[in-house]
Tab-separated table of C-alpha atoms and ligand atoms in Angstrom:
chain	number	residue	atom	x	y	z
A	197	MET	CA	37.655	-40.947	-0.548
A	198	SER	CA	36.340	-38.860	-3.835
A	199	ALA	CA	37.305	-35.896	-4.995
A	200	GLN	CA	36.986	-32.423	-4.563
A	201	VAL	CA	36.328	-31.254	-8.569
A	202	ILE	CA	37.517	-27.622	-8.975
A	203	ASP	CA	35.403	-26.706	-11.704
A	204	GLY	CA	37.845	-24.199	-14.564
A	205	LYS	CA	34.764	-22.615	-16.184
A	206	ALA	CA	33.609	-21.057	-12.932
A	207	VAL	CA	37.126	-20.466	-12.285
A	208	ALA	CA	37.566	-19.012	-15.927
A	209	ALA	CA	34.369	-16.820	-16.113
A	210	ALA	CA	35.568	-15.333	-12.465
A	211	VAL	CA	38.893	-14.177	-13.840
A	212	ARG	CA	37.142	-12.852	-17.054
A	213	SER	CA	35.148	-10.465	-15.037
A	214	GLU	CA	38.138	-9.317	-13.463
A	215	VAL	CA	39.318	-8.314	-17.015
A	216	ALA	CA	36.535	-6.708	-17.824
A	217	ASP	CA	36.482	-4.723	-14.815
A	218	GLY	CA	40.178	-3.726	-16.049
A	219	VAL	CA	39.230	-2.807	-19.679
A	220	THR	CA	36.082	-0.490	-18.432
A	221	GLN	CA	39.015	1.483	-16.543
A	222	PHE	CA	41.364	1.058	-19.417
A	223	ARG	CA	39.026	2.505	-21.924
A	224	ALA	CA	38.230	5.174	-19.496
A	225	LYS	CA	41.440	6.346	-18.429
A	226	TYR	CA	42.885	6.141	-21.934
A	227	GLY	CA	40.258	6.248	-25.098
A	228	ARG	CA	40.627	3.365	-26.180
A	229	ALA	CA	40.577	-0.912	-26.075
A	230	PRO	CA	42.585	-2.855	-25.383
A	231	GLY	CA	44.164	-4.533	-28.901
A	232	LEU	CA	44.579	-8.129	-29.825
A	233	VAL	CA	46.027	-9.895	-32.850
A	234	GLY	CA	46.089	-13.431	-33.342
A	235	ILE	CA	47.989	-15.398	-35.980
A	236	GLN	CA	46.844	-18.098	-37.037
A	237	VAL	CA	49.394	-19.373	-40.776
A	238	GLY	CA	47.276	-22.560	-42.188
A	239	ASP	CA	43.727	-23.476	-41.923
A	240	ASP	CA	44.412	-26.434	-39.134
A	241	PRO	CA	40.931	-27.774	-37.856
A	242	ALA	CA	42.372	-27.300	-34.094
A	243	SER	CA	43.829	-23.819	-33.896
A	244	GLU	CA	40.903	-22.525	-36.305
A	245	LEU	CA	38.857	-23.310	-33.456
A	246	TYR	CA	41.610	-21.775	-30.977
A	247	GLN	CA	41.334	-18.736	-32.789
A	248	ALA	CA	38.324	-17.757	-32.882
A	249	GLY	CA	37.644	-18.791	-29.570
A	250	LYS	CA	40.059	-16.720	-28.098
A	251	ALA	CA	39.067	-13.726	-30.593
A	252	ARG	CA	35.242	-14.259	-28.995
A	253	ALA	CA	37.067	-13.903	-25.500
A	254	ALA	CA	38.412	-10.993	-25.978
A	255	ASP	CA	35.299	-9.370	-27.863
A	256	GLU	CA	33.125	-10.095	-24.772
A	257	VAL	CA	35.521	-8.574	-22.544
A	258	GLY	CA	35.468	-5.753	-24.440
A	259	MET	CA	38.847	-5.611	-26.181
A	260	VAL	CA	39.156	-4.675	-29.779
A	261	SER	CA	40.249	-8.915	-31.830
A	262	ARG	CA	41.651	-9.200	-34.067
A	263	ARG	CA	42.107	-13.163	-36.655
A	264	ILE	CA	44.828	-12.768	-39.140
A	265	THR	CA	44.654	-16.035	-41.364
A	266	LEU	CA	47.647	-16.196	-43.922
A	267	PRO	CA	48.439	-19.679	-46.057
A	268	ASP	CA	49.737	-22.715	-45.006
A	269	THR	CA	52.995	-21.265	-47.604
A	270	THR	CA	53.607	-18.042	-45.771
A	271	SER	CA	57.472	-17.991	-45.484
A	272	GLN	CA	59.496	-16.689	-42.597
A	273	ALA	CA	60.445	-13.745	-44.270
A	274	ASP	CA	56.604	-13.059	-45.049
A	275	LEU	CA	55.522	-13.658	-41.275
A	276	ASP	CA	58.613	-11.807	-40.028
A	277	ALA	CA	57.363	-8.761	-41.749
A	278	LEU	CA	54.216	-9.187	-40.113
A	279	ILE	CA	54.681	-9.409	-36.993
A	280	ASP	CA	57.659	-6.636	-37.263
A	281	GLU	CA	54.389	-3.847	-39.195
A	282	LEU	CA	52.016	-5.446	-35.656
A	283	ASN	CA	55.250	-4.648	-33.501
A	284	ALA	CA	55.323	-1.052	-34.600
A	285	ASP	CA	51.348	-0.835	-34.156
A	286	THR	CA	50.126	1.502	-31.589
A	287	SER	CA	46.465	0.157	-31.146
A	288	VAL	CA	47.873	-3.317	-30.874
A	289	ASP	CA	48.863	-4.187	-27.459
A	290	GLY	CA	49.401	-7.785	-27.728
A	291	MET	CA	49.711	-10.562	-30.563
A	292	LEU	CA	50.474	-14.358	-31.045
A	293	VAL	CA	51.024	-16.746	-33.545
A	294	GLN	CA	49.355	-19.518	-33.356
A	295	LEU	CA	51.417	-22.912	-32.525
A	296	PRO	CA	51.950	-25.189	-34.117
A	297	VAL	CA	53.427	-23.705	-37.609
A	298	PRO	CA	54.135	-25.446	-40.708
A	299	ALA	CA	57.718	-26.627	-41.049
A	300	GLN	CA	58.688	-24.287	-43.419
A	301	LEU	CA	58.814	-21.513	-40.315
A	302	SER	CA	60.463	-21.496	-37.354
A	303	GLU	CA	59.207	-20.992	-33.719
A	304	PRO	CA	62.182	-19.910	-32.284
A	305	LEU	CA	62.356	-17.228	-34.716
A	306	ILE	CA	59.123	-16.254	-34.243
A	307	ALA	CA	59.594	-15.995	-30.502
A	308	ASN	CA	62.376	-13.467	-30.599
A	309	ARG	CA	60.623	-11.414	-33.111
A	310	ILE	CA	58.209	-10.286	-31.266
A	311	HIS	CA	58.194	-7.781	-28.521
A	312	PRO	CA	58.427	-9.105	-25.812
A	313	ASP	CA	56.099	-6.468	-23.902
A	314	LYS	CA	53.006	-7.556	-27.185
A	315	ASP	CA	54.097	-10.766	-26.673
A	316	VAL	CA	50.984	-12.349	-24.631
A	317	ASP	CA	51.646	-15.891	-24.526
A	318	GLY	CA	55.051	-15.473	-22.812
A	319	PHE	CA	56.783	-17.185	-24.726
A	320	SER	CA	59.629	-15.031	-25.759
A	321	PRO	CA	63.240	-15.512	-24.422
A	322	VAL	CA	62.758	-12.142	-22.573
A	323	ASN	CA	59.325	-12.807	-21.080
A	324	LEU	CA	61.058	-16.444	-19.815
A	325	GLY	CA	63.878	-14.909	-18.079
A	326	ARG	CA	62.000	-12.351	-16.378
A	327	LEU	CA	59.385	-15.668	-14.835
A	328	MET	CA	62.841	-17.225	-13.929
A	329	ARG	CA	64.045	-13.983	-12.366
A	330	GLY	CA	61.019	-13.167	-10.560
A	331	GLU	CA	60.543	-9.797	-12.413
A	332	PRO	CA	57.227	-8.727	-14.388
A	333	GLY	CA	56.710	-9.804	-17.433
A	334	ASN	CA	54.389	-11.616	-19.223
A	335	ILE	CA	53.934	-15.297	-18.275
A	336	PRO	CA	52.350	-17.711	-20.644
A	337	CYS	CA	48.838	-18.451	-19.534
A	338	THR	CA	48.207	-22.200	-18.958
A	339	PRO	CA	50.531	-22.520	-16.312
A	340	GLN	CA	49.061	-19.042	-14.781
A	341	GLY	CA	45.698	-20.986	-14.904
A	342	VAL	CA	46.477	-23.610	-13.106
A	343	MET	CA	48.408	-21.976	-10.285
A	344	ARG	CA	44.589	-20.105	-10.040
A	345	LEU	CA	42.604	-23.166	-9.859
A	346	LEU	CA	45.106	-24.309	-6.763
A	347	ARG	CA	44.578	-21.350	-5.308
A	348	ASP	CA	40.710	-21.224	-6.148
A	349	GLY	CA	40.748	-24.821	-5.489
A	350	GLY	CA	42.151	-24.031	-1.798
A	351	VAL	CA	44.719	-26.309	-2.176
A	352	PRO	CA	47.701	-25.159	0.388
A	353	LEU	CA	50.840	-24.670	-1.912
A	354	GLU	CA	53.017	-23.165	0.902
A	355	GLY	CA	56.688	-26.596	1.463
A	356	ALA	CA	54.271	-28.993	-0.948
A	357	HIS	CA	55.620	-31.622	-2.979
A	358	ALA	CA	54.461	-30.449	-7.332
A	359	VAL	CA	55.351	-32.967	-9.269
A	360	VAL	CA	55.132	-31.211	-13.133
A	361	ILE	CA	55.300	-34.310	-15.802
A	362	GLY	CA	55.883	-32.800	-19.042
A	363	ARG	CA	59.013	-30.498	-19.533
A	364	SER	CA	57.143	-28.065	-22.691
A	365	LEU	CA	58.151	-24.735	-22.677
A	366	ILE	CA	54.288	-23.961	-23.284
A	367	VAL	CA	53.557	-26.027	-19.153
A	368	GLY	CA	56.485	-27.678	-17.917
A	369	LYS	CA	59.152	-25.027	-17.501
A	370	PRO	CA	57.167	-22.231	-16.646
A	371	GLN	CA	55.175	-24.179	-14.317
A	372	SER	CA	57.758	-25.625	-12.461
A	373	MET	CA	59.027	-21.865	-12.452
A	374	LEU	CA	55.657	-20.765	-11.235
A	375	LEU	CA	55.356	-23.411	-8.189
A	376	LEU	CA	58.740	-23.206	-7.015
A	377	GLN	CA	57.440	-19.064	-6.708
A	378	THR	CA	54.993	-20.096	-4.175
A	379	ASN	CA	57.314	-22.412	-2.337
A	380	CYS	CA	56.168	-25.434	-3.473
A	381	THR	CA	59.009	-28.330	-3.945
A	382	VAL	CA	59.542	-28.561	-7.360
A	383	THR	CA	60.199	-32.092	-9.379
A	384	VAL	CA	59.922	-32.420	-12.909
A	385	ALA	CA	58.782	-35.132	-14.901
A	386	HIS	CA	59.469	-36.310	-18.078
A	387	SER	CA	59.322	-39.184	-20.458
A	388	ARG	CA	62.970	-40.734	-19.507
A	389	THR	CA	62.105	-40.376	-15.859
A	390	ARG	CA	62.826	-43.766	-14.233
A	391	ASN	CA	59.869	-45.062	-12.517
A	392	LEU	CA	57.654	-41.960	-12.900
A	393	ALA	CA	54.729	-43.448	-11.280
A	394	GLU	CA	56.180	-44.261	-7.916
A	395	LEU	CA	57.268	-40.858	-8.090
A	396	CYS	CA	53.718	-39.295	-9.010
A	397	ARG	CA	52.951	-40.615	-5.858
A	398	GLN	CA	55.114	-38.946	-3.791
A	399	ALA	CA	52.987	-35.265	-5.073
A	400	ASP	CA	51.555	-33.621	-2.906
A	401	ILE	CA	49.981	-31.565	-6.218
A	402	LEU	CA	50.556	-33.271	-9.533
A	403	VAL	CA	50.501	-31.347	-12.702
A	404	ALA	CA	50.077	-33.806	-15.591
A	405	ALA	CA	50.860	-31.997	-18.820
A	406	VAL	CA	52.837	-35.048	-21.733
A	407	GLY	CA	49.757	-34.859	-24.339
A	408	GLN	CA	49.275	-38.820	-23.673
A	409	ALA	CA	45.655	-40.097	-22.425
A	410	GLU	CA	44.864	-41.273	-19.140
A	411	MET	CA	48.763	-42.206	-18.762
A	412	VAL	CA	48.023	-40.918	-14.826
A	413	ARG	CA	46.502	-43.762	-13.307
A	414	ALA	CA	44.750	-44.471	-9.877
A	415	ASP	CA	47.972	-46.087	-8.135
A	416	TRP	CA	49.940	-43.168	-9.315
A	417	VAL	CA	48.046	-40.802	-6.741
A	418	ARG	CA	48.643	-40.230	-3.214
A	419	PRO	CA	45.547	-40.343	-1.509
A	420	GLY	CA	44.274	-37.150	-0.905
A	421	ALA	CA	47.030	-35.166	-3.287
A	422	ALA	CA	45.873	-32.289	-5.559
A	423	VAL	CA	45.912	-33.448	-9.709
A	424	ILE	CA	45.933	-31.162	-12.409
A	425	ASP	CA	45.276	-32.156	-16.128
A	426	VAL	CA	46.599	-29.871	-18.811
A	427	GLY	CA	46.147	-32.895	-21.041
A	428	ILE	CA	43.955	-32.380	-24.474
A	429	ASN	CA	43.735	-35.711	-26.268
A	430	ARG	CA	41.311	-36.283	-29.070
A	431	THR	CA	40.687	-39.814	-28.863
A	432	PRO	CA	38.253	-42.706	-30.675
A	433	ASP	CA	36.141	-42.088	-27.473
A	434	GLY	CA	35.851	-38.249	-27.623
A	435	LEU	CA	38.654	-35.955	-25.297
A	436	ARG	CA	39.632	-37.289	-22.370
A	437	GLY	CA	42.723	-35.683	-20.445
A	438	ASP	CA	46.705	-36.820	-19.243
A	439	VAL	CA	44.107	-38.677	-16.615
A	440	ALA	CA	42.537	-40.803	-15.699
A	441	TYR	CA	39.549	-39.069	-14.502
A	442	ASP	CA	37.297	-41.329	-12.843
A	443	GLU	CA	39.515	-43.674	-11.356
A	444	VAL	CA	41.362	-41.179	-9.602
A	445	ALA	CA	38.970	-38.636	-8.381
A	446	GLU	CA	38.465	-42.255	-6.080
A	447	ILE	CA	41.692	-41.457	-4.426
A	448	ALA	CA	43.028	-37.789	-4.870
A	449	GLY	CA	41.744	-34.815	-2.811
A	450	TRP	CA	41.249	-32.687	-6.122
A	451	ILE	CA	40.993	-32.918	-9.586
A	452	THR	CA	40.311	-30.870	-12.659
A	453	PRO	CA	37.509	-32.468	-15.257
A	454	VAL	CA	38.643	-32.035	-19.131
A	455	PRO	CA	36.854	-30.630	-20.770
A	456	GLY	CA	36.007	-27.780	-18.453
A	457	GLY	CA	38.995	-27.623	-16.209
A	458	VAL	CA	42.567	-25.872	-17.427
A	459	GLY	CA	41.481	-24.941	-20.696
A	460	PRO	CA	39.039	-22.060	-19.921
A	461	THR	CA	41.624	-20.564	-18.250
A	462	THR	CA	43.981	-20.205	-20.646
A	463	ILE	CA	41.761	-18.190	-22.988
A	464	ALA	CA	41.171	-16.179	-19.326
A	465	TYR	CA	44.864	-15.408	-18.459
A	466	LEU	CA	45.672	-14.887	-22.082
A	467	LEU	CA	43.494	-11.877	-21.625
A	468	SER	CA	44.706	-11.117	-18.521
A	469	ASN	CA	47.890	-10.642	-19.758
A	470	THR	CA	46.654	-8.406	-22.584
A	471	LEU	CA	45.094	-6.159	-20.778
A	472	ALA	CA	48.272	-6.055	-18.119
A	473	ALA	CA	50.188	-5.268	-21.782
A	474	ALA	CA	48.359	-2.790	-22.427
A	475	TYR	CA	48.070	-1.016	-19.263
A	476	ARG	CA	52.252	-0.904	-19.070
A	477	ARG	CA	52.427	0.573	-22.338
A	478	SER	CA	50.171	3.545	-22.482
A	479	GLU	CA	51.828	4.045	-19.128
A	480	ILE	CA	55.434	3.654	-20.026
A	481	HIS	CA	53.746	6.237	-23.301
A	482	ALA	CA	51.561	8.460	-21.359
B	644	GUN	N1	49.272	-23.633	-29.458
B	644	GUN	C1	48.849	-24.762	-28.120
B	644	GUN	N2	48.766	-23.772	-27.229
B	644	GUN	C2	49.225	-22.882	-27.493
B	644	GUN	C3	49.543	-20.839	-26.730
B	644	GUN	O1	49.166	-21.323	-25.239
B	644	GUN	N3	49.288	-20.705	-27.272
B	644	GUN	C4	49.729	-20.405	-29.024
B	644	GUN	N4	50.205	-19.489	-29.953
B	644	GUN	N5	49.827	-21.427	-29.326
B	644	GUN	C5	49.447	-22.889	-28.722
């Protein structure tokens, strides 16, 4: 058996096109474009690439994007002052601080400082609380992308056993909530999980978000299962996911490639969150 490859680039293009239509309607109604600001502290090359990609994608759907790059010695007080300024700026609908940040800065302080309505990453306590409660709010982008890949791939969710490997705030935890909301039975596995391979073999849906190149092998996968690879690992042989793609593709029912799987959908949902945030703010202040 050979897996159906879920094409993340095509799925992301569909999401971006929906957002572009939404931006056109938003401009017609409110006479301005939704605004997204990306903040980067320091000059980490990977962060630089991500930030450039996010800004370009925002421009392409007709939003106004702004990139702010601060020196890697920036203090928490200075970053807080910038966040406060953007919180008060009515032309800004969404902002994000690219992670990781240098050691003198605190990710929890940042997540608590950004106004929840402008927190398009969905990492703030308020937005994560809303997600857990099932209330509307900004939902983290990568897990939203994974749900769309499953949906567009035609993977049955109702009553399925989903195993998420990884318990991060960015992916594992919000992913488990979204899968639960769609009536999956969810197991969250992590580095201390016993008999991980055996557990993964029980999954109808396996989401790998651990950050270890090619950790998920063919004998971890139940024949016919959907395998979603969130990993982006830079190895001497090039970019690799958390899944040993070639051998798992022989066993799985569905699989996402790296690159070209989850990655493109993450940026697409950042745009979707920004548009939704712009509508929410405009409707409140109309
Ligand atoms: N670093 C890695 N992934 C992300 C993300 O989704 N958002 C931000 N802000 N930083 C990241």
